[in-house]
Short mmCIF file of C-alpha atoms and ligand atoms in Angstrom, two decimals:
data_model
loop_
_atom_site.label_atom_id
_atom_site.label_comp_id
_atom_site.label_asym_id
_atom_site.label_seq_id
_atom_site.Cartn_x
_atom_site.Cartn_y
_atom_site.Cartn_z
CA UNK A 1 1.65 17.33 27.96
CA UNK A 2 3.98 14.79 27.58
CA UNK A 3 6.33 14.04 24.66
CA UNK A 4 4.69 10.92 24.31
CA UNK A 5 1.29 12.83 23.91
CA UNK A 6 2.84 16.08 21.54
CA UNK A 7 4.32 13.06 19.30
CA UNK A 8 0.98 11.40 18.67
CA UNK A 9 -0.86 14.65 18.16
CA UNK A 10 1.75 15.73 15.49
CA UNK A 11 1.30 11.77 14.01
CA UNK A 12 -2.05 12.07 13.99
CA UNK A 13 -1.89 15.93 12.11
CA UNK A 14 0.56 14.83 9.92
CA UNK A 15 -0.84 12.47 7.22
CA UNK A 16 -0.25 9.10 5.49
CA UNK A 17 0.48 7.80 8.97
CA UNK A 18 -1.54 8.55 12.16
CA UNK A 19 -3.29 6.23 13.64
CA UNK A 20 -3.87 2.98 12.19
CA UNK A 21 -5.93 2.57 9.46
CA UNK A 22 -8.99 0.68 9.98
CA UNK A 23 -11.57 -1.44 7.42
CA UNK A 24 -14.87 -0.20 7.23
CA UNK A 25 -16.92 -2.00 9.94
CA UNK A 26 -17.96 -5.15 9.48
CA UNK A 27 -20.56 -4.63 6.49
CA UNK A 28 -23.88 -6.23 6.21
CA UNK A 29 -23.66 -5.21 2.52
CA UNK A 30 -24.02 -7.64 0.02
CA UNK A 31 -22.06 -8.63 -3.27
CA UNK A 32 -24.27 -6.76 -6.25
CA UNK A 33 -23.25 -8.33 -9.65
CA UNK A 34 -20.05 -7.38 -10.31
CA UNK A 35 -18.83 -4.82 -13.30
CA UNK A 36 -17.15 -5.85 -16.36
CA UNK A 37 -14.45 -3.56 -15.27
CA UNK A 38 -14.44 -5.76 -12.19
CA UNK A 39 -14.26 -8.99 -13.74
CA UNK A 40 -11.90 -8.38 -15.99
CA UNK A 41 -9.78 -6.98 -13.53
CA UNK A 42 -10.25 -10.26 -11.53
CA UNK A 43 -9.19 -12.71 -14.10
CA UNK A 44 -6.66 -10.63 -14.28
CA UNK A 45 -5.43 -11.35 -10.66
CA UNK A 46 -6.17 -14.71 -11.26
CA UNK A 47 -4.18 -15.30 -13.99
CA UNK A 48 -1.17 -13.83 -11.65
CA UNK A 49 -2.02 -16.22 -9.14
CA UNK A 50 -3.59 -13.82 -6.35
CA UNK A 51 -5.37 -14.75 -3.80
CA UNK A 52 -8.25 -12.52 -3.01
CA UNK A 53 -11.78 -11.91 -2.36
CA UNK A 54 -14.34 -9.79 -3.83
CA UNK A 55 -16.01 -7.20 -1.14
CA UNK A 56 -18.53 -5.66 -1.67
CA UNK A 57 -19.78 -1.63 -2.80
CA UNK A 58 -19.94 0.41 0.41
CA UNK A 59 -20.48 4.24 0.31
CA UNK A 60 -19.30 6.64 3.17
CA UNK A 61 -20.07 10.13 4.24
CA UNK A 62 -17.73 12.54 2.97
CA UNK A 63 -17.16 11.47 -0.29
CA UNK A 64 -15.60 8.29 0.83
CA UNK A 65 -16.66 4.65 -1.23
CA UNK A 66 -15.19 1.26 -1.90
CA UNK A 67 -16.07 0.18 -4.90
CA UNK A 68 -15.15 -2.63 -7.51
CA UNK A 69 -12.68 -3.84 -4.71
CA UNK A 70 -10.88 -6.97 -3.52
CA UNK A 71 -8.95 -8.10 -0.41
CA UNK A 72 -5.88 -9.66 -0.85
CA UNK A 73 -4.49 -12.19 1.28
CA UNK A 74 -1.05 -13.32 -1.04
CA UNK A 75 0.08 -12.81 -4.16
CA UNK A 76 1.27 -16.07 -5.79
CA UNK A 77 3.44 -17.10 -2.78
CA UNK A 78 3.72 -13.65 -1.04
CA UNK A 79 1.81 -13.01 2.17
CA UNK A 80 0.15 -9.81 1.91
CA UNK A 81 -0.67 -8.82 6.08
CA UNK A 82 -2.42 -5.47 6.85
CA UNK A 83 -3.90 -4.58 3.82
CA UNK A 84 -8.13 -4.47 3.75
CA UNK A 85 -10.14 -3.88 1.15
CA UNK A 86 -8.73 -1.90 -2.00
CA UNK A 87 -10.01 -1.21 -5.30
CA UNK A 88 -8.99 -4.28 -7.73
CA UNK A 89 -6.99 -2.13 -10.09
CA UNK A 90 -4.25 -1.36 -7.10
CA UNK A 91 -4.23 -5.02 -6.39
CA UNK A 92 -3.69 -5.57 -10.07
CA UNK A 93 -0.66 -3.02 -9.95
CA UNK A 94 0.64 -4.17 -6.73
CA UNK A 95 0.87 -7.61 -8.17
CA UNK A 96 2.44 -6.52 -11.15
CA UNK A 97 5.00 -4.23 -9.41
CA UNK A 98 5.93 -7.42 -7.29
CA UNK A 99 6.23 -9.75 -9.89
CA UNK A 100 7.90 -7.91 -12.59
CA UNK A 101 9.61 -5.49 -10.53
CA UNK A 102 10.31 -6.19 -6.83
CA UNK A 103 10.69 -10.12 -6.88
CA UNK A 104 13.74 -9.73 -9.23
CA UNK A 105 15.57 -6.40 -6.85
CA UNK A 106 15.12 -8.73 -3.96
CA UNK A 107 16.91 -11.80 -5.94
CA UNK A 108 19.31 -9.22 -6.93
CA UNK A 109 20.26 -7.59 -4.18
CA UNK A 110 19.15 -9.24 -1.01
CA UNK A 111 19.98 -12.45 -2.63
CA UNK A 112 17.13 -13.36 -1.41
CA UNK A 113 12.79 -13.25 -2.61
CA UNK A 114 9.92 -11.34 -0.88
CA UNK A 115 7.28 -13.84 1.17
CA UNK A 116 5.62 -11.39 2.98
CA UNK A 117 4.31 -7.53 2.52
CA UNK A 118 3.52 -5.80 5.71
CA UNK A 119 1.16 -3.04 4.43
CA UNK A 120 -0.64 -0.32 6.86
CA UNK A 121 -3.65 0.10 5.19
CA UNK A 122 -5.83 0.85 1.86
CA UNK A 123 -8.99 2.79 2.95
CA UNK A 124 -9.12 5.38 5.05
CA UNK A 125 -11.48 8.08 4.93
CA UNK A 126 -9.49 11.23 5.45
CA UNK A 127 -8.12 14.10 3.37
CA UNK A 128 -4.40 13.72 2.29
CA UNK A 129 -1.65 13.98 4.58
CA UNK A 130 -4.75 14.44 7.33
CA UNK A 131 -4.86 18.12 6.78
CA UNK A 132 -8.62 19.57 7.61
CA UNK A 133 -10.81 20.97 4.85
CA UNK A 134 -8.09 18.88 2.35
CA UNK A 135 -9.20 17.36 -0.76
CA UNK A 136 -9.80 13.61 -0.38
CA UNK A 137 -6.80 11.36 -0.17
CA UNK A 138 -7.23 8.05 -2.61
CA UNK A 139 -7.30 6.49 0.53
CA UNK A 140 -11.40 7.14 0.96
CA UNK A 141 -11.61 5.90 -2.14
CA UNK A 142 -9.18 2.73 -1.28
CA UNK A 143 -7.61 3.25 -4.32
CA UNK A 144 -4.55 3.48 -1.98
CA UNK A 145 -1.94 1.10 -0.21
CA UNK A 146 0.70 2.06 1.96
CA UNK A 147 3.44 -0.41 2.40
CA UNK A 148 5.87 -0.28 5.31
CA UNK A 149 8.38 -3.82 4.87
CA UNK A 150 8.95 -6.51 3.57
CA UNK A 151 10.43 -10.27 4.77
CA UNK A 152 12.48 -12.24 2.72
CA UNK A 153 13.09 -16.27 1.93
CA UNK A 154 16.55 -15.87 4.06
CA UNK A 155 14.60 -14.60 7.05
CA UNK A 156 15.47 -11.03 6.95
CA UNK A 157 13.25 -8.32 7.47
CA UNK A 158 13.43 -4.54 5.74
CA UNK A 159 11.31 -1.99 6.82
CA UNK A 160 11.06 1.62 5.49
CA UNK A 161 11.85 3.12 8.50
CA UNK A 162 14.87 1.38 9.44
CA UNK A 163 16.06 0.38 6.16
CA UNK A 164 15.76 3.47 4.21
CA UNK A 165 18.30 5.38 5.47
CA UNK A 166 19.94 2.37 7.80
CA UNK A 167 24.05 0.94 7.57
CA UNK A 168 22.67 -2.14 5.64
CA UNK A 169 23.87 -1.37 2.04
CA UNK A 170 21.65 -4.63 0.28
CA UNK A 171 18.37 -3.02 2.02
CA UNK A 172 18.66 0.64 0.84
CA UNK A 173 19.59 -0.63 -2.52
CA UNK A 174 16.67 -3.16 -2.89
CA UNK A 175 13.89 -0.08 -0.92
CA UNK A 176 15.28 2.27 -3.46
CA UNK A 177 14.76 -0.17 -6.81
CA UNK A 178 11.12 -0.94 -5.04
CA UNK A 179 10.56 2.40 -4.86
CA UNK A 180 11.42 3.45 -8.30
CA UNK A 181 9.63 0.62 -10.18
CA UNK A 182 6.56 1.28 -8.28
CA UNK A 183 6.40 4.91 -10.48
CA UNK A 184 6.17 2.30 -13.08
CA UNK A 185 2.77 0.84 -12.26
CA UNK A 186 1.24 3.38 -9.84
CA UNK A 187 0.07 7.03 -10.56
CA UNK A 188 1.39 8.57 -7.28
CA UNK A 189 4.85 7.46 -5.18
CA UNK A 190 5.49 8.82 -1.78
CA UNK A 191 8.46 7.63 -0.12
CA UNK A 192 10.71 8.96 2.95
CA UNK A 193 12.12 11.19 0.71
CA UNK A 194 8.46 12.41 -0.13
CA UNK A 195 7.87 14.38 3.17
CA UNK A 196 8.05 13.74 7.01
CA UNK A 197 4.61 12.00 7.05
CA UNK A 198 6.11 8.68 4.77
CA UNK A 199 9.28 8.45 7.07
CA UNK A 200 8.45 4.99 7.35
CA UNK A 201 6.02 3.72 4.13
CA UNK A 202 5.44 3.73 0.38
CA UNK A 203 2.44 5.23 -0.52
CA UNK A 204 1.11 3.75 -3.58
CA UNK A 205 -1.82 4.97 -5.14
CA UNK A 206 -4.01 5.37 -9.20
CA UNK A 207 -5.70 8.96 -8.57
CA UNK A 208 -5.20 11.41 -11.13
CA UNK A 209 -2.01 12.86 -12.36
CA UNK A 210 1.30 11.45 -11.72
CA UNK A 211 4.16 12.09 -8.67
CA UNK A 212 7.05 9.90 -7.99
CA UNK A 213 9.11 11.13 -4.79
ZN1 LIG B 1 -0.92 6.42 1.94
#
């Protein structure tokens, strides 16, 4: 076996990252009239100037569902790429975390303001960190998003895996303040720091209890 081939296997056991995470297929499901939960969760977004649409209820074998969830295209300004559908309450937070939190380390230290989020994914039905016979990461629920860098006004780019633990001082400083605030809003942080599998992305998610790491 090649190195190559032992590398993707161990991705692929590993967890959070693996192989890309993919939508549901294209659904023939239809938009059922949505929950109060659901609409006052979208005003919400509305009033912060997201840009989203609703999609609609899908259930999975497995335990996996979407449900009550959104797709977000950019957050006032901010280009959100990679990200599919997600349950509106992490959109909610992840708008809230950028606005109030992230927008101002960027100013602060990269002198500079976020336009675009390069995210890996929000559903994914698997168990967490991949491991067989594992209880259900939020991901099957998409009540997950993992976030891997971000591009400023200035042109510069910061990605977890080269910025974390790279020479440029401004980038570890601003991934470490996004990091932090994002305990702030979400239930569960994983960062590099977290394990091996989120080398290279935050892992953002509102299941039960609460981890920051
Ligand atoms: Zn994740």
């Amino acid at each position: 076996m090649t190195h190559r081939a032992i590398l993707l296997i161990a991705l692929l056991l590993a967890g959070c990252v693996g192989p890309p995470e993919r939508g549901p297929r294209q659904s023939k499901a239809k938009l059922t009239a949505p929950s109060a939960e659901l609409k006052q969760c979208m005003r919400a977004l509305n009033a912060l100037d997201v840009t989203y649409e609703r999609t609609p209820d899908r259930k999975f074998g497995g335990g996996c569902n979407i449900r009550d969830a959104v797709k977000v295209s950019k957050i006032d300004d901010v280009v959100l790429s990679g990200a599919g559908s997600m349950r509106c309450p992490v959109a909610l937070k992840l708008a809230q975390w950028l606005q109030q939190d992230a927008q101002p380390a960027a100013r602060q230290t990269i002198g500079s303001p976020i336009r675009a989020i390069e995210s890996y994914g929000t559903y994914a039905c698997r168990p967490v960190n991949n491991q067989i016979g594992g209880r259900l990461s939020e991901h099957g629920r998409a009540n997950a998003i993992d976030l891997a860098a971000f591009r400023f006004a200035n042109g510069e780019r910061v990605s977890l895996l080269k910025g974390w633990r790279g020479d440029n001082r401004d980038a570890r400083a601003f991934l470490r303040r996004a990091h932090k605030s994002g305990c702030q809003h979400f239930s569960i942080v994983l960062g590099p720091e977290a394990n091996r599998q989120h080398h290279d992305h935050f892992h953002f998610d509102l299941g039960p209890g609460t981890y920051c790491k």
